[in-house]
Amino acid sequence: MQNLKYYFNFKAVLIFIIAAFLLLFNVFPICYLIFRSFFNDSGFTLEAFKRIYTYSLNWTALRNTLITATLSMIFGVMIAFPLAWLVGRTDLYGKKFFRTLFVMTYMVPPYVGAMAWLRLLNPRVGTLNVFLKNLLSLPDNPFNIYTLGGLVWVLTTFYYPYAFITISRAMEKMDPSLEEASKISGASPLKTVLTVTFPIMLPSIVAAGLLVFISAASCYGIPSIIGAPGQIDTVTTRIIDYVYVGSAEGLTDATTLAVSLMLIANIVLYISTFICGKKQYITVSGKSTRPNIVELGKWRIPITILVSLFALIVVIIPFATVAITSFTKNLGKPLSLSNFTTRYWNILLTRKTIFDSAMNSLISASLAATFGIIISCVMAWLLTRTKARGRQIPDFLITLGSGTPSVVIALALIMTMSGRFGINIYNTLSIMIIAYMIKYLLMGMRTIVSAMNQIHPSLEEAALISGAKWQRSFRDVVLPLIAPSVVAGWFLIFMPSFYELTMSTLLYSTDTKTIGYELFTYQTYHSQQTASAIATGILVLVIVVNWILNKLTKGEFSI
Amino acid sequence: MSSITLKNITKFYGDVEVIKNFSQVIADHEFVTLLGPSGCGKTTLLRMIAGFEKPTTGEIMIDDVVVSDSENFIPPNERKIGMVFQSYAVWPHMNVFDNVAYPLKINHVKKSEIKERVETILDAVHLLPYINRMPNELSGGQQQRVALGRALVSNPKLLLLDEPLSNLDAKLRESMRYEIKEMQKKFGITVVYVTHDQTEAMTMSDRVIIFNKGVIQQIDTPINIYKNPANEFVRDFIGRINFINGTVNDGKIIFSDNQFITYSGNKSGDVLVAIRTDSDGYIVF
Ligand SMILES: Nc1ncnc2c1ncn2[C@@H]1O[C@H](COP(=O)(O)OP(=O)(O)OP(=O)(O)O)[C@@H](O)[C@H]1O
Ligand SMILES: [Mg+2]
């Protein structure tokens, strides 16, 4: 009994530590932010809101954010669900390749997409534009990237992987006999998808849509690269403009606008949890099943061609464009032998500032991922294997943190953690690590929770009854089964932290510049080619690391 | 040596009382079967004996040791029990050999001995040819036999079997029944067995516990349950039975009118054949 009591306290302590971390660095700063937007030195006032919203530019920005985020969410899910189903459940040709390709998109900075599409669909000289014009002998270039539509296009093609990962994970978890039962009852494959697969997937689909919405709404890189020339403002670009003004009033305006953004995010968060609650249909058992594969039959080749085309347009062409740009001397001309240069790669490999920034990003992202995955493992254990009281509190706080737009997290941290309340970590890597953790913890936690859910408790019980202590059962049964997910979860935190831009833009100091920030400044102010070289470097890194992990885990590593 | 004493066990899930004041002593070497409709609490009872669930109130003793009451609790890994789970719980990341060898590895048995014992047991459950297969390459029934092998391999004194043969064909089932019964006799194991199959319950058990909604309806030897059902529920549950006297002779049971049925069991001399009217199975006492 003595032992048992200690055990309970141990869980309570873990819950307390995780909750305290999030309360201190997420909830408290945000509360302060809200407080600041309603109170000035003389007391309660709506003056800041009035000032912000008498300025019509801000209304337009708010509208743009809502439109682009909503459309990206709808399109992203509409793309991700069929793709996840095709890749996870059918005999599509080259499934593994496609899966890797789509997941890899998650691992490159979204603003790289903006860089690529800028080159492809520039209204005057965009390569793809010119190509299409000549091909179809059109009077004019067909597309203009500097529009709201262009913004939605880039946001969608770079944020649908978030939905793809979330949905395909749930898809793999689903017991195949559920679909078989529907077919045996006489339902066609399509009917089965609509009446069984889709409803069972619905909670994950909603979660996926939410993720895309929040990411798109709080994205800074894409709207600032595409929006600036097209004079399309979004809430994030406005907020950062206000911060860069630097005055106290600017900061208040930024805060007030950030509160509006957060309000939108939270409304969406609540509506979606209200619609489908938190229910998750878990259909796992202690029985081992073979994955069941739907045969596409006569559709197999046409659908494979369709998916290949999609991959070509959305993944391969943009990535190739960025890679080519990094070797191009004069961006006005197509790449040829005389227009080829390795100068920008030399810059990338030799310039110390770039190297220092890369190191900063590497260190802070690794630490964020490592602490994050430890918290994720503890939380997954608490959530799936214990009934410890209050275990939902940190779970809720983690969801809240990831649902908070990046700008808001960063701004709130700046306002509270620069000495005003006795903690001063501004201008240090710590503040970045904390920000990354708050923002990306959820992806890691979800991965491990879902892996734990796939381990039927009877598998552990079988080890216990064989005489193994719980530590041993953990080592022999749980760990081998979740190890690939732990690695995957680590990367899901590491990669977005590594190339993070929005928060880093606000939190960096001269000594703590990050690679994302470096890339962004090169793209906007100095040289697109150097930026492209950095982006390609990240891309190569992602491919190599992916390949190594796949070899090491014998193909078990998957995100 | 392994007797189980259950004293005034109750179990609540939330407000639902799944087991109601259950008391029973299961003697050493005894083979007791739990029989009852789906959802009546059979698995729950086994899981409490194993130590995966704690009774809400009551006391469980294995031999003279209190393994579970309001103050003491011995975790499952220290109870030295073999168990087959209703869901098999075969580890998907270990092959057949590693699954079955696991309890021996935990108990630090020598490598060479492990190999020998695992092979013996796999032979008994007819899985020797599959020794290197992964679980997802096995059929449901094969996985179930892996689970059975794993439960038997360490020669536990107490064996809990939750529908261990539910997925096997009639022939394999008979052969597994035989193996389990042989093991039980040879090593003097105490067995608590859950099944939906009356033939299984009646032919293997020393005593049968008929169970409904967490309440014991009748505990008796198989033949007495057939002959004197304690109440309407039991009568209804076991179905209508006819008894016929006969004599075993040369692979046949011969009845008084010289009719006979073939018989491959191990009874001899005068026997009593129980025939259920709602099925074509029969049980020989
Ligand atoms: N973890 C749980 N939480 C709540 N109720 C439960 C839980 N486990 C079992 N029950 C309920 O307890 C009752 C007994 O369940 P149990 O699994 O013991 O039945 P069973 O006799 O083994 O049935 P079957 O023959 O179908 O396996 C059932 O009504 C079931 O719904
Ligand atoms: Mg059961």
mmCIF file of N, CA and C in Angstrom, chain B residues 56-157:
data_model
loop_
_atom_site.group_PDB
_atom_site.id
_atom_site.type_symbol
_atom_site.label_atom_id
_atom_site.label_comp_id
_atom_site.label_asym_id
_atom_site.label_seq_id
_atom_site.Cartn_x
_atom_site.Cartn_y
_atom_site.Cartn_z
ATOM 1 N N THR B 56 -13.579 -5.114 -6.099
ATOM 2 C CA THR B 56 -14.008 -3.931 -5.358
ATOM 3 C C THR B 56 -14.018 -4.246 -3.866
ATOM 4 N N THR B 57 -14.547 -5.422 -3.524
ATOM 5 C CA THR B 57 -14.389 -5.902 -2.153
ATOM 6 C C THR B 57 -14.113 -7.392 -2.219
ATOM 7 N N GLY B 58 -13.625 -7.943 -1.116
ATOM 8 C CA GLY B 58 -13.385 -9.374 -1.060
ATOM 9 C C GLY B 58 -11.919 -9.720 -1.050
ATOM 10 N N GLU B 59 -11.668 -11.009 -0.943
ATOM 11 C CA GLU B 59 -10.300 -11.468 -0.733
ATOM 12 C C GLU B 59 -10.010 -12.632 -1.672
ATOM 13 N N ILE B 60 -8.837 -12.622 -2.269
ATOM 14 C CA ILE B 60 -8.421 -13.750 -3.098
ATOM 15 C C ILE B 60 -7.153 -14.340 -2.506
ATOM 16 N N MET B 61 -7.155 -15.657 -2.319
ATOM 17 C CA MET B 61 -5.950 -16.319 -1.826
ATOM 18 C C MET B 61 -5.515 -17.374 -2.815
ATOM 19 N N ILE B 62 -4.211 -17.458 -3.039
ATOM 20 C CA ILE B 62 -3.666 -18.579 -3.797
ATOM 21 C C ILE B 62 -2.846 -19.385 -2.802
ATOM 22 N N ASP B 63 -3.215 -20.645 -2.616
ATOM 23 C CA ASP B 63 -2.731 -21.428 -1.489
ATOM 24 C C ASP B 63 -3.006 -20.663 -0.202
ATOM 25 N N ASP B 64 -1.984 -20.428 0.587
ATOM 26 C CA ASP B 64 -2.254 -19.744 1.849
ATOM 27 C C ASP B 64 -1.931 -18.260 1.772
ATOM 28 N N VAL B 65 -1.596 -17.817 0.591
ATOM 29 C CA VAL B 65 -1.140 -16.436 0.467
ATOM 30 C C VAL B 65 -2.282 -15.538 -0.010
ATOM 31 N N VAL B 66 -2.508 -14.476 0.719
ATOM 32 C CA VAL B 66 -3.504 -13.508 0.266
ATOM 33 C C VAL B 66 -2.886 -12.709 -0.875
ATOM 34 N N VAL B 67 -3.426 -12.859 -2.069
ATOM 35 C CA VAL B 67 -2.859 -12.112 -3.191
ATOM 36 C C VAL B 67 -3.602 -10.810 -3.433
ATOM 37 N N SER B 68 -4.814 -10.728 -2.917
ATOM 38 C CA SER B 68 -5.575 -9.509 -3.152
ATOM 39 C C SER B 68 -6.649 -9.352 -2.099
ATOM 40 N N ASP B 69 -6.531 -8.312 -1.318
ATOM 41 C CA ASP B 69 -7.650 -7.881 -0.489
ATOM 42 C C ASP B 69 -7.507 -6.381 -0.310
ATOM 43 N N SER B 70 -8.202 -5.815 0.664
ATOM 44 C CA SER B 70 -8.175 -4.357 0.718
ATOM 45 C C SER B 70 -6.792 -3.813 1.067
ATOM 46 N N GLU B 71 -5.940 -4.658 1.668
ATOM 47 C CA GLU B 71 -4.625 -4.148 2.034
ATOM 48 C C GLU B 71 -3.476 -4.692 1.195
ATOM 49 N N ASN B 72 -3.573 -5.961 0.858
ATOM 50 C CA ASN B 72 -2.449 -6.586 0.152
ATOM 51 C C ASN B 72 -2.761 -6.722 -1.321
ATOM 52 N N PHE B 73 -1.713 -6.604 -2.110
ATOM 53 C CA PHE B 73 -1.911 -6.869 -3.529
ATOM 54 C C PHE B 73 -0.609 -7.382 -4.121
ATOM 55 N N ILE B 74 -0.639 -8.588 -4.623
ATOM 56 C CA ILE B 74 0.541 -9.118 -5.299
ATOM 57 C C ILE B 74 0.335 -8.929 -6.797
ATOM 58 N N PRO B 75 1.276 -8.240 -7.467
ATOM 59 C CA PRO B 75 1.080 -7.967 -8.895
ATOM 60 C C PRO B 75 1.140 -9.263 -9.713
ATOM 61 N N PRO B 76 0.547 -9.243 -10.903
ATOM 62 C CA PRO B 76 0.426 -10.457 -11.714
ATOM 63 C C PRO B 76 1.764 -11.145 -11.978
ATOM 64 N N ASN B 77 2.813 -10.328 -12.150
ATOM 65 C CA ASN B 77 4.083 -10.942 -12.524
ATOM 66 C C ASN B 77 4.706 -11.749 -11.397
ATOM 67 N N GLU B 78 4.170 -11.610 -10.193
ATOM 68 C CA GLU B 78 4.715 -12.416 -9.092
ATOM 69 C C GLU B 78 3.791 -13.567 -8.724
ATOM 70 N N ARG B 79 2.725 -13.771 -9.515
ATOM 71 C CA ARG B 79 1.769 -14.799 -9.122
ATOM 72 C C ARG B 79 2.052 -16.157 -9.736
ATOM 73 N N LYS B 80 2.965 -16.225 -10.680
ATOM 74 C CA LYS B 80 3.328 -17.483 -11.321
ATOM 75 C C LYS B 80 2.114 -18.237 -11.869
ATOM 76 N N ILE B 81 1.447 -17.587 -12.782
ATOM 77 C CA ILE B 81 0.247 -18.143 -13.379
ATOM 78 C C ILE B 81 0.460 -18.208 -14.887
ATOM 79 N N GLY B 82 -0.114 -19.245 -15.521
ATOM 80 C CA GLY B 82 -0.146 -19.263 -16.981
ATOM 81 C C GLY B 82 -1.514 -18.805 -17.424
ATOM 82 N N MET B 83 -1.553 -18.037 -18.524
ATOM 83 C CA MET B 83 -2.864 -17.542 -18.930
ATOM 84 C C MET B 83 -2.976 -17.449 -20.443
ATOM 85 N N VAL B 84 -4.126 -17.844 -20.962
ATOM 86 C CA VAL B 84 -4.437 -17.584 -22.362
ATOM 87 C C VAL B 84 -5.512 -16.506 -22.386
ATOM 88 N N PHE B 85 -5.221 -15.424 -23.091
ATOM 89 C CA PHE B 85 -6.155 -14.303 -23.140
ATOM 90 C C PHE B 85 -7.201 -14.531 -24.219
ATOM 91 N N GLN B 86 -8.389 -14.000 -23.958
ATOM 92 C CA GLN B 86 -9.455 -14.139 -24.946
ATOM 93 C C GLN B 86 -9.035 -13.515 -26.282
ATOM 94 N N SER B 87 -8.216 -12.463 -26.195
ATOM 95 C CA SER B 87 -7.757 -11.814 -27.425
ATOM 96 C C SER B 87 -6.385 -12.332 -27.877
ATOM 97 N N TYR B 88 -5.958 -13.446 -27.340
ATOM 98 C CA TYR B 88 -4.657 -14.094 -27.635
ATOM 99 C C TYR B 88 -3.454 -13.329 -27.093
ATOM 100 N N ALA B 89 -3.370 -12.016 -27.413
ATOM 101 C CA ALA B 89 -2.231 -11.220 -26.958
ATOM 102 C C ALA B 89 -0.897 -11.816 -27.374
ATOM 103 N N VAL B 90 -0.837 -12.262 -28.615
ATOM 104 C CA VAL B 90 0.445 -12.722 -29.152
ATOM 105 C C VAL B 90 1.210 -11.488 -29.603
ATOM 106 N N TRP B 91 2.461 -11.365 -29.186
ATOM 107 C CA TRP B 91 3.220 -10.140 -29.496
ATOM 108 C C TRP B 91 3.550 -10.057 -30.971
ATOM 109 N N PRO B 92 3.118 -8.984 -31.619
ATOM 110 C CA PRO B 92 3.272 -8.914 -33.072
ATOM 111 C C PRO B 92 4.715 -8.753 -33.528
ATOM 112 N N HIS B 93 5.597 -8.321 -32.629
ATOM 113 C CA HIS B 93 6.980 -8.075 -33.045
ATOM 114 C C HIS B 93 7.912 -9.236 -32.731
ATOM 115 N N MET B 94 7.364 -10.327 -32.211
ATOM 116 C CA MET B 94 8.210 -11.487 -31.934
ATOM 117 C C MET B 94 7.680 -12.663 -32.743
ATOM 118 N N ASN B 95 8.594 -13.520 -33.201
ATOM 119 C CA ASN B 95 8.128 -14.685 -33.933
ATOM 120 C C ASN B 95 7.593 -15.730 -32.951
ATOM 121 N N VAL B 96 7.112 -16.836 -33.506
ATOM 122 C CA VAL B 96 6.472 -17.847 -32.678
ATOM 123 C C VAL B 96 7.412 -18.329 -31.569
ATOM 124 N N PHE B 97 8.650 -18.613 -31.934
ATOM 125 C CA PHE B 97 9.594 -19.096 -30.936
ATOM 126 C C PHE B 97 9.754 -18.096 -29.794
ATOM 127 N N ASP B 98 10.000 -16.841 -30.147
ATOM 128 C CA ASP B 98 10.243 -15.836 -29.109
ATOM 129 C C ASP B 98 9.023 -15.610 -28.227
ATOM 130 N N ASN B 99 7.853 -15.669 -28.827
ATOM 131 C CA ASN B 99 6.633 -15.543 -28.040
ATOM 132 C C ASN B 99 6.565 -16.621 -26.971
ATOM 133 N N VAL B 100 6.778 -17.856 -27.407
ATOM 134 C CA VAL B 100 6.619 -18.966 -26.472
ATOM 135 C C VAL B 100 7.788 -19.016 -25.474
ATOM 136 N N ALA B 101 8.969 -18.595 -25.939
ATOM 137 C CA ALA B 101 10.139 -18.680 -25.055
ATOM 138 C C ALA B 101 10.128 -17.605 -23.970
ATOM 139 N N TYR B 102 9.312 -16.582 -24.148
ATOM 140 C CA TYR B 102 9.385 -15.419 -23.272
ATOM 141 C C TYR B 102 9.287 -15.731 -21.774
ATOM 142 N N PRO B 103 8.283 -16.496 -21.334
ATOM 143 C CA PRO B 103 8.202 -16.764 -19.889
ATOM 144 C C PRO B 103 9.452 -17.458 -19.365
ATOM 145 N N LEU B 104 10.075 -18.285 -20.200
ATOM 146 C CA LEU B 104 11.287 -18.976 -19.755
ATOM 147 C C LEU B 104 12.447 -17.994 -19.644
ATOM 148 N N LYS B 105 12.536 -17.089 -20.622
ATOM 149 C CA LYS B 105 13.609 -16.090 -20.567
ATOM 150 C C LYS B 105 13.483 -15.244 -19.307
ATOM 151 N N ILE B 106 12.258 -14.868 -19.001
ATOM 152 C CA ILE B 106 12.038 -14.057 -17.809
ATOM 153 C C ILE B 106 12.512 -14.810 -16.563
ATOM 154 N N ASN B 107 12.322 -16.124 -16.578
ATOM 155 C CA ASN B 107 12.721 -16.904 -15.406
ATOM 156 C C ASN B 107 14.160 -17.404 -15.480
ATOM 157 N N HIS B 108 14.927 -16.827 -16.398
ATOM 158 C CA HIS B 108 16.353 -17.143 -16.510
ATOM 159 C C HIS B 108 16.621 -18.625 -16.726
ATOM 160 N N VAL B 109 15.839 -19.252 -17.556
ATOM 161 C CA VAL B 109 16.124 -20.642 -17.903
ATOM 162 C C VAL B 109 17.286 -20.656 -18.894
ATOM 163 N N LYS B 110 18.108 -21.718 -18.841
ATOM 164 C CA LYS B 110 19.280 -21.800 -19.730
ATOM 165 C C LYS B 110 18.854 -21.876 -21.190
ATOM 166 N N LYS B 111 19.675 -21.270 -22.034
ATOM 167 C CA LYS B 111 19.346 -21.174 -23.463
ATOM 168 C C LYS B 111 19.003 -22.524 -24.083
ATOM 169 N N SER B 112 19.876 -23.515 -23.824
ATOM 170 C CA SER B 112 19.672 -24.817 -24.459
ATOM 171 C C SER B 112 18.363 -25.445 -23.987
ATOM 172 N N GLU B 113 18.085 -25.237 -22.712
ATOM 173 C CA GLU B 113 16.855 -25.806 -22.176
ATOM 174 C C GLU B 113 15.629 -25.096 -22.760
ATOM 175 N N ILE B 114 15.749 -23.785 -22.920
ATOM 176 C CA ILE B 114 14.641 -23.037 -23.507
ATOM 177 C C ILE B 114 14.259 -23.631 -24.852
ATOM 178 N N LYS B 115 15.296 -23.844 -25.686
ATOM 179 C CA LYS B 115 15.045 -24.348 -27.041
ATOM 180 C C LYS B 115 14.299 -25.678 -26.975
ATOM 181 N N GLU B 116 14.786 -26.520 -26.098
ATOM 182 C CA GLU B 116 14.188 -27.845 -26.001
ATOM 183 C C GLU B 116 12.727 -27.764 -25.544
ATOM 184 N N ARG B 117 12.512 -26.983 -24.515
ATOM 185 C CA ARG B 117 11.150 -26.921 -23.974
ATOM 186 C C ARG B 117 10.178 -26.252 -24.933
ATOM 187 N N VAL B 118 10.660 -25.212 -25.611
ATOM 188 C CA VAL B 118 9.779 -24.531 -26.562
ATOM 189 C C VAL B 118 9.409 -25.484 -27.684
ATOM 190 N N GLU B 119 10.407 -26.249 -28.153
ATOM 191 C CA GLU B 119 10.106 -27.171 -29.246
ATOM 192 C C GLU B 119 9.131 -28.251 -28.805
ATOM 193 N N THR B 120 9.299 -28.738 -27.598
ATOM 194 C CA THR B 120 8.359 -29.741 -27.096
ATOM 195 C C THR B 120 6.938 -29.196 -27.081
ATOM 196 N N ILE B 121 6.828 -27.991 -26.546
ATOM 197 C CA ILE B 121 5.484 -27.447 -26.406
ATOM 198 C C ILE B 121 4.884 -27.100 -27.773
ATOM 199 N N LEU B 122 5.726 -26.607 -28.678
ATOM 200 C CA LEU B 122 5.211 -26.274 -30.012
ATOM 201 C C LEU B 122 4.769 -27.535 -30.743
ATOM 202 N N ASP B 123 5.464 -28.626 -30.481
ATOM 203 C CA ASP B 123 5.051 -29.887 -31.068
ATOM 204 C C ASP B 123 3.668 -30.262 -30.547
ATOM 205 N N ALA B 124 3.476 -30.082 -29.252
ATOM 206 C CA ALA B 124 2.198 -30.449 -28.648
ATOM 207 C C ALA B 124 1.038 -29.621 -29.210
ATOM 208 N N VAL B 125 1.308 -28.364 -29.542
ATOM 209 C CA VAL B 125 0.217 -27.551 -30.096
ATOM 210 C C VAL B 125 0.274 -27.541 -31.628
ATOM 211 N N HIS B 126 1.007 -28.450 -32.204
ATOM 212 C CA HIS B 126 1.101 -28.627 -33.656
ATOM 213 C C HIS B 126 1.584 -27.379 -34.380
ATOM 214 N N LEU B 127 2.565 -26.703 -33.814
ATOM 215 C CA LEU B 127 3.052 -25.494 -34.473
ATOM 216 C C LEU B 127 4.536 -25.553 -34.794
ATOM 217 N N LEU B 128 5.140 -26.711 -34.603
ATOM 218 C CA LEU B 128 6.578 -26.804 -34.820
ATOM 219 C C LEU B 128 6.999 -26.294 -36.206
ATOM 220 N N PRO B 129 6.232 -26.604 -37.262
ATOM 221 C CA PRO B 129 6.656 -26.102 -38.584
ATOM 222 C C PRO B 129 6.605 -24.581 -38.706
ATOM 223 N N TYR B 130 5.941 -23.933 -37.762
ATOM 224 C CA TYR B 130 5.754 -22.480 -37.886
ATOM 225 C C TYR B 130 6.677 -21.703 -36.959
ATOM 226 N N ILE B 131 7.653 -22.391 -36.427
ATOM 227 C CA ILE B 131 8.446 -21.831 -35.322
ATOM 228 C C ILE B 131 9.053 -20.461 -35.625
ATOM 229 N N ASN B 132 9.373 -20.198 -36.898
ATOM 230 C CA ASN B 132 10.002 -18.915 -37.222
ATOM 231 C C ASN B 132 9.050 -17.895 -37.829
ATOM 232 N N ARG B 133 7.769 -18.210 -37.859
ATOM 233 C CA ARG B 133 6.820 -17.278 -38.466
ATOM 234 C C ARG B 133 6.533 -16.091 -37.542
ATOM 235 N N MET B 134 6.155 -14.963 -38.172
ATOM 236 C CA MET B 134 5.659 -13.843 -37.384
ATOM 237 C C MET B 134 4.146 -14.003 -37.201
ATOM 238 N N PRO B 135 3.601 -13.452 -36.113
ATOM 239 C CA PRO B 135 2.175 -13.652 -35.838
ATOM 240 C C PRO B 135 1.244 -13.228 -36.977
ATOM 241 N N ASN B 136 1.580 -12.153 -37.699
ATOM 242 C CA ASN B 136 0.645 -11.742 -38.757
ATOM 243 C C ASN B 136 0.710 -12.665 -39.963
ATOM 244 N N GLU B 137 1.600 -13.670 -39.892
ATOM 245 C CA GLU B 137 1.602 -14.672 -40.955
ATOM 246 C C GLU B 137 0.876 -15.947 -40.509
ATOM 247 N N LEU B 138 0.195 -15.868 -39.373
ATOM 248 C CA LEU B 138 -0.516 -17.042 -38.855
ATOM 249 C C LEU B 138 -2.023 -16.824 -38.917
ATOM 250 N N SER B 139 -2.740 -17.919 -38.972
ATOM 251 C CA SER B 139 -4.197 -17.808 -38.920
ATOM 252 C C SER B 139 -4.624 -17.541 -37.485
ATOM 253 N N GLY B 140 -5.901 -17.192 -37.310
ATOM 254 C CA GLY B 140 -6.414 -16.925 -35.970
ATOM 255 C C GLY B 140 -6.192 -18.104 -35.034
ATOM 256 N N GLY B 141 -6.518 -19.303 -35.504
ATOM 257 C CA GLY B 141 -6.366 -20.495 -34.683
ATOM 258 C C GLY B 141 -4.912 -20.787 -34.343
ATOM 259 N N GLN B 142 -4.031 -20.505 -35.288
ATOM 260 C CA GLN B 142 -2.601 -20.711 -35.016
ATOM 261 C C GLN B 142 -2.099 -19.731 -33.961
ATOM 262 N N GLN B 143 -2.565 -18.482 -34.059
ATOM 263 C CA GLN B 143 -2.177 -17.505 -33.036
ATOM 264 C C GLN B 143 -2.668 -17.952 -31.666
ATOM 265 N N GLN B 144 -3.873 -18.498 -31.667
ATOM 266 C CA GLN B 144 -4.432 -18.954 -30.402
ATOM 267 C C GLN B 144 -3.580 -20.067 -29.794
ATOM 268 N N ARG B 145 -3.064 -20.930 -30.657
ATOM 269 C CA ARG B 145 -2.224 -22.009 -30.131
ATOM 270 C C ARG B 145 -0.867 -21.491 -29.660
ATOM 271 N N VAL B 146 -0.384 -20.420 -30.287
ATOM 272 C CA VAL B 146 0.839 -19.799 -29.769
ATOM 273 C C VAL B 146 0.580 -19.325 -28.334
ATOM 274 N N ALA B 147 -0.575 -18.696 -28.148
ATOM 275 C CA ALA B 147 -0.932 -18.210 -26.814
ATOM 276 C C ALA B 147 -1.018 -19.370 -25.825
ATOM 277 N N LEU B 148 -1.570 -20.478 -26.277
ATOM 278 C CA LEU B 148 -1.677 -21.647 -25.410
ATOM 279 C C LEU B 148 -0.287 -22.185 -25.058
ATOM 280 N N GLY B 149 0.559 -22.272 -26.069
ATOM 281 C CA GLY B 149 1.918 -22.748 -25.834
ATOM 282 C C GLY B 149 2.651 -21.869 -24.834
ATOM 283 N N ARG B 150 2.480 -20.569 -24.977
ATOM 284 C CA ARG B 150 3.144 -19.628 -24.080
ATOM 285 C C ARG B 150 2.642 -19.786 -22.649
ATOM 286 N N ALA B 151 1.344 -20.112 -22.513
ATOM 287 C CA ALA B 151 0.799 -20.277 -21.164
ATOM 288 C C ALA B 151 1.303 -21.563 -20.520
ATOM 289 N N LEU B 152 1.547 -22.577 -21.350
ATOM 290 C CA LEU B 152 1.906 -23.878 -20.787
ATOM 291 C C LEU B 152 3.403 -24.046 -20.573
ATOM 292 N N VAL B 153 4.203 -23.290 -21.295
ATOM 293 C CA VAL B 153 5.629 -23.620 -21.410
ATOM 294 C C VAL B 153 6.374 -23.612 -20.083
ATOM 295 N N SER B 154 5.966 -22.759 -19.166
ATOM 296 C CA SER B 154 6.752 -22.676 -17.928
ATOM 297 C C SER B 154 6.201 -23.592 -16.840
ATOM 298 N N ASN B 155 5.360 -24.556 -17.233
ATOM 299 C CA ASN B 155 4.742 -25.471 -16.278
ATOM 300 C C ASN B 155 4.188 -24.759 -15.056
ATOM 301 N N PRO B 156 3.276 -23.820 -15.265
ATOM 302 C CA PRO B 156 2.737 -23.110 -14.109
ATOM 303 C C PRO B 156 1.871 -24.051 -13.284
ATOM 304 N N LYS B 157 1.734 -23.734 -12.017
ATOM 305 C CA LYS B 157 0.900 -24.566 -11.154
ATOM 306 C C LYS B 157 -0.562 -24.182 -11.305
#
